[in-house]
PDB file of C-alpha atoms in Angstrom:
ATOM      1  CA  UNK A   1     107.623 114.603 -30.573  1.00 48.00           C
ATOM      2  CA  UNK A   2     108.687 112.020 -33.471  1.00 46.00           C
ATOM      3  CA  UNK A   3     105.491 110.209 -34.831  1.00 44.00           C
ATOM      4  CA  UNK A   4     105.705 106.857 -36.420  1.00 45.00           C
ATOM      5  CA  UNK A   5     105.289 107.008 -39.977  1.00 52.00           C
ATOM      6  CA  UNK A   6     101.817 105.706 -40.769  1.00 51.00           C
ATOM      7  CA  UNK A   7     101.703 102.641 -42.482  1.00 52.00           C
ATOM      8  CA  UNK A   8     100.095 102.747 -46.434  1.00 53.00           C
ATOM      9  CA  UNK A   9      96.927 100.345 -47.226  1.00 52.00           C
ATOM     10  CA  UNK A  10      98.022  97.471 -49.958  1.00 54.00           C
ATOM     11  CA  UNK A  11      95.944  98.181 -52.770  1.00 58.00           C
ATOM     12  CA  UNK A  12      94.783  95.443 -55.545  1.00 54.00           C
ATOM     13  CA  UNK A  13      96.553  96.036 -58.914  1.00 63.00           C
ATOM     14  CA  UNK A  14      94.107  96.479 -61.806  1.00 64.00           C
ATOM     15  CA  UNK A  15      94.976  92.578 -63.164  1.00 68.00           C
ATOM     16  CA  UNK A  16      94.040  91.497 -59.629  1.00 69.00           C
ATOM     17  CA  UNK A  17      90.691  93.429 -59.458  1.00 70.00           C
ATOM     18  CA  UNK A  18      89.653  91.771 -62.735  1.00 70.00           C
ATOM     19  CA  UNK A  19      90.456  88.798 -62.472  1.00 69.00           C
ATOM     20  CA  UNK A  20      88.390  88.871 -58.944  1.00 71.00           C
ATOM     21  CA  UNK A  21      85.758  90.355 -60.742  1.00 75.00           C
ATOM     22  CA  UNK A  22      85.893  87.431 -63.434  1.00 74.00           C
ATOM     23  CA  UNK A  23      85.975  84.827 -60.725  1.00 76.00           C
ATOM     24  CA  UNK A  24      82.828  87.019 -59.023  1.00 77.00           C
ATOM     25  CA  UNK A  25      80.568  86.480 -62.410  1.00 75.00           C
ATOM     26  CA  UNK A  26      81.889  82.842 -63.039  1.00 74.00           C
ATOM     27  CA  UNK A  27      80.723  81.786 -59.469  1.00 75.00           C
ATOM     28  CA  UNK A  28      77.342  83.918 -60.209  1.00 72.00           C
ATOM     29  CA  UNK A  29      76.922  82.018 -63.931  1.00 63.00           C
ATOM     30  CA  UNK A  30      77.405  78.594 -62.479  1.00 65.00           C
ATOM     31  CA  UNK A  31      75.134  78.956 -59.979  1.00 69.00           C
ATOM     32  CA  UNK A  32      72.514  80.354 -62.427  1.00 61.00           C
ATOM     33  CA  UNK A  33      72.766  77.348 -64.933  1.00 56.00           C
ATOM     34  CA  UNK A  34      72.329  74.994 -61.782  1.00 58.00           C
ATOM     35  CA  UNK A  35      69.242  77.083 -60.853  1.00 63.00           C
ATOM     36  CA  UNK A  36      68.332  76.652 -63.876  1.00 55.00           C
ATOM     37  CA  UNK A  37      68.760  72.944 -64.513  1.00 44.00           C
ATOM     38  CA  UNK A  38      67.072  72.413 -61.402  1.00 52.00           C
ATOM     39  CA  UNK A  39      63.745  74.024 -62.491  1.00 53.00           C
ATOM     40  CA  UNK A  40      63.832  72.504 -65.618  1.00 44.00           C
ATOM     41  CA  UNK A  41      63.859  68.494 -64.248  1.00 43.00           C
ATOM     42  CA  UNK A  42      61.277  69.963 -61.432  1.00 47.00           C
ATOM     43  CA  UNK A  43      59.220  71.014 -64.159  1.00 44.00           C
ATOM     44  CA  UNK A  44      59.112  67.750 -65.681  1.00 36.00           C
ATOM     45  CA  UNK A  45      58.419  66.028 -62.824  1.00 39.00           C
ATOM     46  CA  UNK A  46      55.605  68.531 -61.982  1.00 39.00           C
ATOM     47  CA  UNK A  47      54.256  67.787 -65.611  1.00 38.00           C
ATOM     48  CA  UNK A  48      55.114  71.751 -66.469  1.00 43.00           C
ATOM     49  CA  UNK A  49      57.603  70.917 -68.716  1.00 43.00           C
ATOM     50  CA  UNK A  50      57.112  68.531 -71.749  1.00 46.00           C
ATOM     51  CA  UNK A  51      60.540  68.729 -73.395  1.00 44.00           C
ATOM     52  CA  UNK A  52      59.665  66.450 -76.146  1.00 41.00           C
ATOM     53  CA  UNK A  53      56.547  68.605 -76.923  1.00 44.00           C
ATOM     54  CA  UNK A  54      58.481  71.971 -76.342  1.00 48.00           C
ATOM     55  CA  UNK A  55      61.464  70.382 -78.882  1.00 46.00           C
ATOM     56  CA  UNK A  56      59.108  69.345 -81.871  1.00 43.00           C
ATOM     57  CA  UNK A  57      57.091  72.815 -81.500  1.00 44.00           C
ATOM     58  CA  UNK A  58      59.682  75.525 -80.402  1.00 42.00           C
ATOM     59  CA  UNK A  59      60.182  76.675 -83.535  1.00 36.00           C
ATOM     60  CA  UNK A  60      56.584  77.549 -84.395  1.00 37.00           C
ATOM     61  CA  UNK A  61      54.925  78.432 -81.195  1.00 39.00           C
ATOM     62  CA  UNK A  62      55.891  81.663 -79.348  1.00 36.00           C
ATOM     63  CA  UNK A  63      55.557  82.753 -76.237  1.00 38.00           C
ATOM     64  CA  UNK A  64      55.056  78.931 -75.293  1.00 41.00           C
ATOM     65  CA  UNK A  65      54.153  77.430 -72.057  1.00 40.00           C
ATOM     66  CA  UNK A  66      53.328  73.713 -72.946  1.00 44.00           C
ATOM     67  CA  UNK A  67      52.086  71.455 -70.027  1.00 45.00           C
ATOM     68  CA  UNK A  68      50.515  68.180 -70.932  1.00 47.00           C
ATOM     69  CA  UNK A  69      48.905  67.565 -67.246  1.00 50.00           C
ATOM     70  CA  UNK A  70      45.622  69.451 -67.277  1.00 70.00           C
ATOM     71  CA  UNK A  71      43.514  66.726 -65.406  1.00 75.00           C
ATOM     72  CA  UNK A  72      40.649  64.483 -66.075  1.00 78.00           C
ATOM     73  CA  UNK A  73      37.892  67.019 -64.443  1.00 81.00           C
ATOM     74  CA  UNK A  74      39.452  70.269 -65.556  1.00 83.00           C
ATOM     75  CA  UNK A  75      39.278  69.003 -69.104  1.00 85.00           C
ATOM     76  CA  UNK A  76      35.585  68.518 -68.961  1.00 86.00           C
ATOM     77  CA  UNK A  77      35.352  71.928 -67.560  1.00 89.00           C
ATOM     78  CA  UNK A  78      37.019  73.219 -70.743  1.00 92.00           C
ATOM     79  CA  UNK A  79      35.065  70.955 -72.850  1.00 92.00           C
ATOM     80  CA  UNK A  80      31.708  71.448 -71.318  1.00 90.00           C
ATOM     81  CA  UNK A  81      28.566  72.194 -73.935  1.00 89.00           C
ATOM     82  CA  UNK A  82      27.703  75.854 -72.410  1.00 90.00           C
ATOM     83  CA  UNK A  83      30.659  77.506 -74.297  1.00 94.00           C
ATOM     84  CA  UNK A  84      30.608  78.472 -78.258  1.00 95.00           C
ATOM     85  CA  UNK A  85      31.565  75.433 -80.316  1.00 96.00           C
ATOM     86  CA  UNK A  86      32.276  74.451 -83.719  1.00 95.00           C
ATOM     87  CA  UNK A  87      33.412  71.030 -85.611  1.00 94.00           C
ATOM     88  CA  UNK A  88      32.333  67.557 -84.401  1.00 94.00           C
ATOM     89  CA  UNK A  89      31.219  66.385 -81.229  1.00 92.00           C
ATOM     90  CA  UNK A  90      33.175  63.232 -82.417  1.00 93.00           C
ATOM     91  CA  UNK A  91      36.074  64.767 -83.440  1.00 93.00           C
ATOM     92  CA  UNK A  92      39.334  63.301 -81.902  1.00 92.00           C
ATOM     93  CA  UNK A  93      40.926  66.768 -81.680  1.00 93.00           C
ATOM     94  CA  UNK A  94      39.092  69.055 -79.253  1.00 94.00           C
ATOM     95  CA  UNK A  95      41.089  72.533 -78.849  1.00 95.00           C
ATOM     96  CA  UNK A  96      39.586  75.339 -76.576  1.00 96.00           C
ATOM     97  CA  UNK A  97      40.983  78.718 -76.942  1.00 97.00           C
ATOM     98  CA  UNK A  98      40.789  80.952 -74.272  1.00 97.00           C
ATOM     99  CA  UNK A  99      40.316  84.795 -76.008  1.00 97.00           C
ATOM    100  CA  UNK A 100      39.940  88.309 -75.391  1.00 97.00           C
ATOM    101  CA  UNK A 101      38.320  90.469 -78.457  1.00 98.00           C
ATOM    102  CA  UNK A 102      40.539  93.253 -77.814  1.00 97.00           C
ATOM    103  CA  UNK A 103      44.402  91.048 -78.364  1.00 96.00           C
ATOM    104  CA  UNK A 104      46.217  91.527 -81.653  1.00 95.00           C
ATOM    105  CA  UNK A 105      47.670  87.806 -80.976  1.00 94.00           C
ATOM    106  CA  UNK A 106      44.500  86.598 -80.748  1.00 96.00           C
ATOM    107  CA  UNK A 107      43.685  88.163 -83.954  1.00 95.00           C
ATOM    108  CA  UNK A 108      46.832  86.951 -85.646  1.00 93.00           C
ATOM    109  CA  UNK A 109      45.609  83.368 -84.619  1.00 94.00           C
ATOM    110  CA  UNK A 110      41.890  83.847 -85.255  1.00 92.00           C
ATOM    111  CA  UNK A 111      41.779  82.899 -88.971  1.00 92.00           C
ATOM    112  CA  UNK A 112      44.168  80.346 -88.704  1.00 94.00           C
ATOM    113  CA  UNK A 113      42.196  78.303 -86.888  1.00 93.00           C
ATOM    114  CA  UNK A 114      38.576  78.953 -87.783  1.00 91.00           C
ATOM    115  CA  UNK A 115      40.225  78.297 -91.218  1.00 92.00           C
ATOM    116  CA  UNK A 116      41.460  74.995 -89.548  1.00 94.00           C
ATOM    117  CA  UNK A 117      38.034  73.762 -88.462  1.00 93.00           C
ATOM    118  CA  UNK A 118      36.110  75.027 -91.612  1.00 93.00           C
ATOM    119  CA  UNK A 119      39.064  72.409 -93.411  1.00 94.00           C
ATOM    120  CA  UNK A 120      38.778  69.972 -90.780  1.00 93.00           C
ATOM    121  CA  UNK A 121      35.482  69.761 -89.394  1.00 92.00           C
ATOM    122  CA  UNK A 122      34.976  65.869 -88.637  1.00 94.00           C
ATOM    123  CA  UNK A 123      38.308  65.797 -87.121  1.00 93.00           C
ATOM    124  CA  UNK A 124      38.324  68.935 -85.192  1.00 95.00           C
ATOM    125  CA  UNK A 125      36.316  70.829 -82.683  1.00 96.00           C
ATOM    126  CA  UNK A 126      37.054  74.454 -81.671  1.00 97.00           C
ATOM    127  CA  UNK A 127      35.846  75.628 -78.605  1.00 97.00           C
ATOM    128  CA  UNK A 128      36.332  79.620 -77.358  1.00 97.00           C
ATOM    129  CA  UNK A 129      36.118  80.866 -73.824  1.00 97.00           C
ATOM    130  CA  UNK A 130      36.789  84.348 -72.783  1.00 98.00           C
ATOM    131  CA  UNK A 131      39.263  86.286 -70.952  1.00 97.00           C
ATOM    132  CA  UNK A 132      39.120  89.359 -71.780  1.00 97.00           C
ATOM    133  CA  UNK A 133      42.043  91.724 -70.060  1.00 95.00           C
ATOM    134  CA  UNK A 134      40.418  94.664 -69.738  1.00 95.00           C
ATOM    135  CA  UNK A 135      43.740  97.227 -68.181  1.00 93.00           C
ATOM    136  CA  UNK A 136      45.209  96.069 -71.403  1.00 93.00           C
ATOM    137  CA  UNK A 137      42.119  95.823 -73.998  1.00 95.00           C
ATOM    138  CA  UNK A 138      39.541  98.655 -72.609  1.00 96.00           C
ATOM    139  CA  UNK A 139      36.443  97.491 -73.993  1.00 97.00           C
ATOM    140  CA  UNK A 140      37.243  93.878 -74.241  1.00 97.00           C
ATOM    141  CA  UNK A 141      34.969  92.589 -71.516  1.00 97.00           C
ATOM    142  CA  UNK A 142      31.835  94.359 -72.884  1.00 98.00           C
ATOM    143  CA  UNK A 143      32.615  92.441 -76.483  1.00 98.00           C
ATOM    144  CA  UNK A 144      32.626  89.118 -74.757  1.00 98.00           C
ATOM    145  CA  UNK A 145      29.304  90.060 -73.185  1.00 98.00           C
ATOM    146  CA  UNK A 146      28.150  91.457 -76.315  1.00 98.00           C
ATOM    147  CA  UNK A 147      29.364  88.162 -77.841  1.00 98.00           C
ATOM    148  CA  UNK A 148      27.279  85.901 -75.236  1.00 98.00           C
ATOM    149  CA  UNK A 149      24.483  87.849 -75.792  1.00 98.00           C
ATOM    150  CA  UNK A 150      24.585  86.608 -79.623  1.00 98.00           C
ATOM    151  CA  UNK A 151      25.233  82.876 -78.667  1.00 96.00           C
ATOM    152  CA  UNK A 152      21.684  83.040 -76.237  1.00 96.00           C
ATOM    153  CA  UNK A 153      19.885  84.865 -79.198  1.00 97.00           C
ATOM    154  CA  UNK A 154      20.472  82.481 -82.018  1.00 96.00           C
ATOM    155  CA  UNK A 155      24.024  80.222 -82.272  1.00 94.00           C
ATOM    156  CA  UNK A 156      23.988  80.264 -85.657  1.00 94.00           C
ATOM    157  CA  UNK A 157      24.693  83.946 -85.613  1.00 97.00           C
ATOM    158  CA  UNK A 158      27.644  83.407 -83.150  1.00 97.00           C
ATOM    159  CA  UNK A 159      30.553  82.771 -84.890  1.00 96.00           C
ATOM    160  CA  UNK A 160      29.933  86.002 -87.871  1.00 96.00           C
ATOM    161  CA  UNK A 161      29.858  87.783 -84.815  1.00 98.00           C
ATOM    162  CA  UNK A 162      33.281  86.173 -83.505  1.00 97.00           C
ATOM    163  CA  UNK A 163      34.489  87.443 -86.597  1.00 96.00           C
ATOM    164  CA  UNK A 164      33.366  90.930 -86.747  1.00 97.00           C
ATOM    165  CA  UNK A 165      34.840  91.510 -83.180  1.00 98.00           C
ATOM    166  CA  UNK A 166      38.337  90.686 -84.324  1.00 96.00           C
ATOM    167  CA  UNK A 167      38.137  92.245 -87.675  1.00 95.00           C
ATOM    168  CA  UNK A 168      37.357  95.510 -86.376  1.00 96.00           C
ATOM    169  CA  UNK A 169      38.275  95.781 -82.240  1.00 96.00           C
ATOM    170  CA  UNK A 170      35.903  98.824 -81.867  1.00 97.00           C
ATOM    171  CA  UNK A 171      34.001  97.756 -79.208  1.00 97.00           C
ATOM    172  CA  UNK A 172      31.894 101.004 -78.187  1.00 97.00           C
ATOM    173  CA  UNK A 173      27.931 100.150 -77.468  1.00 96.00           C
ATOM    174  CA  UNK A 174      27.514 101.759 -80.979  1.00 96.00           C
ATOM    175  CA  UNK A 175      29.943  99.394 -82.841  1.00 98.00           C
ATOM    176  CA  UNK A 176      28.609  96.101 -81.020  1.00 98.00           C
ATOM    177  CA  UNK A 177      25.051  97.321 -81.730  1.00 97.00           C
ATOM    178  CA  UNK A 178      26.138  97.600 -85.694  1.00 97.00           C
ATOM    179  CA  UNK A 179      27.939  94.120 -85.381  1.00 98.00           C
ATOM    180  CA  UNK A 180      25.219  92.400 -84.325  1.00 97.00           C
ATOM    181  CA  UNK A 181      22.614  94.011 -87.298  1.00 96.00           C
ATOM    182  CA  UNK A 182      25.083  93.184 -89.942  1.00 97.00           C
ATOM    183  CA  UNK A 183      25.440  89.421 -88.482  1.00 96.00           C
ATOM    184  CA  UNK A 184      21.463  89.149 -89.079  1.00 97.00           C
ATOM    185  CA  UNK A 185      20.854  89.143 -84.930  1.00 97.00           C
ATOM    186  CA  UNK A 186      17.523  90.981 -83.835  1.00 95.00           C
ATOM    187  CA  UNK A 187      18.213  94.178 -82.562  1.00 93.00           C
ATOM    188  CA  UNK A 188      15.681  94.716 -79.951  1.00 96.00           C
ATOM    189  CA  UNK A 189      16.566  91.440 -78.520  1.00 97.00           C
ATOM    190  CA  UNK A 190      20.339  92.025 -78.881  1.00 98.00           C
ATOM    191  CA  UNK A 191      20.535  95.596 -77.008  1.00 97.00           C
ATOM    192  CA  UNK A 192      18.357  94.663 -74.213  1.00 97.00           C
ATOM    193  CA  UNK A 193      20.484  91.729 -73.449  1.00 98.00           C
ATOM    194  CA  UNK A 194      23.804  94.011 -73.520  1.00 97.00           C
ATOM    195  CA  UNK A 195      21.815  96.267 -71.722  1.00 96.00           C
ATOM    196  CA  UNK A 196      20.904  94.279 -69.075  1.00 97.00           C
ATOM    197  CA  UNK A 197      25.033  92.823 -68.541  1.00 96.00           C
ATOM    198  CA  UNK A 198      22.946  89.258 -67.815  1.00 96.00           C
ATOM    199  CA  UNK A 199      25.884  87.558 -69.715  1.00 97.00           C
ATOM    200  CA  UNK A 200      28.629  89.406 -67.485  1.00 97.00           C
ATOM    201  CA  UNK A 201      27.998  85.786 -65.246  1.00 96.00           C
ATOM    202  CA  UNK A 202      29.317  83.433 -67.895  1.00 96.00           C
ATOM    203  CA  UNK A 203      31.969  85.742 -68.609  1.00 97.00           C
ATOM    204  CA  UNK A 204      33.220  85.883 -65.390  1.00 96.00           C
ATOM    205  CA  UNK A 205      32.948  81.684 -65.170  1.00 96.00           C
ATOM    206  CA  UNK A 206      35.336  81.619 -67.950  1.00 96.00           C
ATOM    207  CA  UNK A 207      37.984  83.792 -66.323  1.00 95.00           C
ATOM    208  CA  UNK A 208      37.732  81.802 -63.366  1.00 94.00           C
ATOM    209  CA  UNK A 209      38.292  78.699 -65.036  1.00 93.00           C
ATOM    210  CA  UNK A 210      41.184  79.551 -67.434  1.00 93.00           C
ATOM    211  CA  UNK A 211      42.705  81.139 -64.153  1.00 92.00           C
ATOM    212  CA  UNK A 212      42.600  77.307 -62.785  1.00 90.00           C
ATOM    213  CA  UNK A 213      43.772  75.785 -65.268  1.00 90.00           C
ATOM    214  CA  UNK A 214      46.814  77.978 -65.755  1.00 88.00           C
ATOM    215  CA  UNK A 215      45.654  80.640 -68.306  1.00 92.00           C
ATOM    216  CA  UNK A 216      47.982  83.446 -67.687  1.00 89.00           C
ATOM    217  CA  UNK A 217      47.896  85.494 -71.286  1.00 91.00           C
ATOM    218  CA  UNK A 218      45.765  85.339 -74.270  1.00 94.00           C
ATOM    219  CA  UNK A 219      45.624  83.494 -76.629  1.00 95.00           C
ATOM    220  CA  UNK A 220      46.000  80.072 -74.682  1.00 94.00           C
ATOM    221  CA  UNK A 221      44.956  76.760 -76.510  1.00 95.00           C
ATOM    222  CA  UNK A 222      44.115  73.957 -74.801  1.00 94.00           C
ATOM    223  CA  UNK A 223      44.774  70.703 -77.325  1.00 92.00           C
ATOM    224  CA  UNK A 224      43.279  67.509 -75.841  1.00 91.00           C
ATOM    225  CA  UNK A 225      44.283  68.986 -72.586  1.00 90.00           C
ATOM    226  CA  UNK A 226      47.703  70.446 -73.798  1.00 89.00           C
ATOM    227  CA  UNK A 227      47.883  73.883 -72.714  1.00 90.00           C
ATOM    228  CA  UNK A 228      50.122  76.151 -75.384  1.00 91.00           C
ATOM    229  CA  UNK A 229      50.465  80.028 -74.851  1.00 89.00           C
ATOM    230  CA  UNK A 230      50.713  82.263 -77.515  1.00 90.00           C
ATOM    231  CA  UNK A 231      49.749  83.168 -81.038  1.00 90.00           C
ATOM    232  CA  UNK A 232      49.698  80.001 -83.699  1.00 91.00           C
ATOM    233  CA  UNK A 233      49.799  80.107 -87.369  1.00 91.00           C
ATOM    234  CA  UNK A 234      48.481  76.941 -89.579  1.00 92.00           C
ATOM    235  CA  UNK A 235      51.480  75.323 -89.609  1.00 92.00           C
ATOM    236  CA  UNK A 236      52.254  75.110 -85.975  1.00 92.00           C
ATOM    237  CA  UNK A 237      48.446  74.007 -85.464  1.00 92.00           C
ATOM    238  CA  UNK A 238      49.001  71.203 -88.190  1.00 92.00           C
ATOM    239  CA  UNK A 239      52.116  70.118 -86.149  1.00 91.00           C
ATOM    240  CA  UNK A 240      50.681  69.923 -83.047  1.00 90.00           C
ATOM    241  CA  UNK A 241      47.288  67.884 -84.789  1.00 89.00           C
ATOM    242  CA  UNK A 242      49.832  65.395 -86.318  1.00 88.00           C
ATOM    243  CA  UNK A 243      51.655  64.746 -83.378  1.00 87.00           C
ATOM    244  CA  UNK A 244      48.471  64.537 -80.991  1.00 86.00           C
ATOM    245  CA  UNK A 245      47.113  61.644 -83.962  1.00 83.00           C
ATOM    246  CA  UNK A 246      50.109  59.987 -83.406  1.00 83.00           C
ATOM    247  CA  UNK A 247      49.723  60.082 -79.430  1.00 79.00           C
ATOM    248  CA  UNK A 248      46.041  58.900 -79.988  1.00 74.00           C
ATOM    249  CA  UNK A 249      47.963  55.821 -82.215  1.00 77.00           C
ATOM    250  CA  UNK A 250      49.916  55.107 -79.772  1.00 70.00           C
ATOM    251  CA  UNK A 251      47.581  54.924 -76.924  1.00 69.00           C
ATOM    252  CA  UNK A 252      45.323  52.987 -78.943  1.00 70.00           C
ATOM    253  CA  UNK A 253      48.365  50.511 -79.722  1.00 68.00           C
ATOM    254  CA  UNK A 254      49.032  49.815 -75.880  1.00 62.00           C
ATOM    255  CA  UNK A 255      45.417  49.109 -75.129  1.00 58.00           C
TER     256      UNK A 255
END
């Protein structure tokens, strides 16, 4: 019996497959960028976005997340007298750094700006919280403790503390112990308060409240309520302290 002869599938020429593929990852680009350009204007509307900020600042901050809407309540949170403070209670630049002992970007950032205040102490005020992240710094949450411990014991000793702790991120019970006898802090006093973990409270408070207020990475600087992610050298704090002065002008200059 004759059979019909079986009819052969067109198949796309090479030229025709890429140019559909081209087409494919145009279509895919374009609606990208529009994704894109949508979450940028909805982050400015949201107050996520500051794209004056992010423009004057992008080249010295990294790893930025700037958002200038931190509100009213939040901010005295962040500001409140039961965290370690240097500078001027009148100082018209308040920044509170959110830290965790064990983070080599906090330690890039640490001298700048204790070397900031130490210049600058009438005009600005450093406060540090903790968040220590302890799956990526083992050890880190036990410094912070270690740390509060110090700051109930005698606040003058605090901040030679702060500074040992970064210097040296060796944070066994052994270490802390030998921090805390080189910073002048009594002993007896100082072990039975790690000991104890009484300051594991206040720790915890902190993490809650950078969690609130956006924290998602350490360092994070809060700068009269600006929030900026990410290690800062002196010349990107400078920047941002100029053009918060000139906001402060300005605000003055409507009233």
């Amino acid at each position: 019996m004759a059979e019909l002869p079986l009819k052969s599938k067109p198949r796309l020429s090479l030229p025709k497959t890429i140019g559909w593929l081209l087409l494919l990852l145009l279509v895919v680009g374009v609606l990208a960028f529009t994704r894109q350009v949508y979450d940028f204007y909805s982050g400015i509307r949201s107050g996520d976005i500051d794209p004056i900020f992010d423009r004057t600042f992008g080249s010295s901050v990294s790893n930025r997340a700037v958002s200038p809407n931190v509100s009213k309540s939040d901010l005295l949170r962040l500001q409140s007298d039961d965290a370690p403070s240097v500078g001027s209670k009148e100082a018209p630049v308040v920044i509170v750094e959110f830290l965790d002992y064990g983070c080599p970007f906090c330690k890039q950032s640490f001298e700048h700006v204790r070397q900031l205040v130490t210049d600058k102490p009438d005009e600005v005020r450093l406060i540090v919280r903790d968040f220590p992240i302890e799956y990526l710094h083992p050890g880190a949450t036990k410094a912070a403790m270690a740390a509060r411990c110090v700051q109930q014991i005698d606040k003058d000793k605090f901040w030679s503390y702060h500074d040992k702790l970064f210097l040296n991120q060796l944070f066994s019970d052994k270490d802390l112990i030998r921090y805390a006898q080189e910073a002048g802090v009594a002993p007896l006093l100082f072990e039975e308060c790690l000991t104890s973990g009484r300051t594991r409270t206040a720790v915890e408070t902190d993490i809650a409240l950078g969690l609130q207020s956006g924290v998602q990475g350490t360092p994070t600087f809060f700068l009269n309520g600006h929030r900026v992610q990410g290690s800062l050298d002196r010349e990107a704090f400078d920047a941002i302290i100029k053009w918060l002065e000139k906001q402060n002008e300005l605000s003055k200059t409507k009233l």
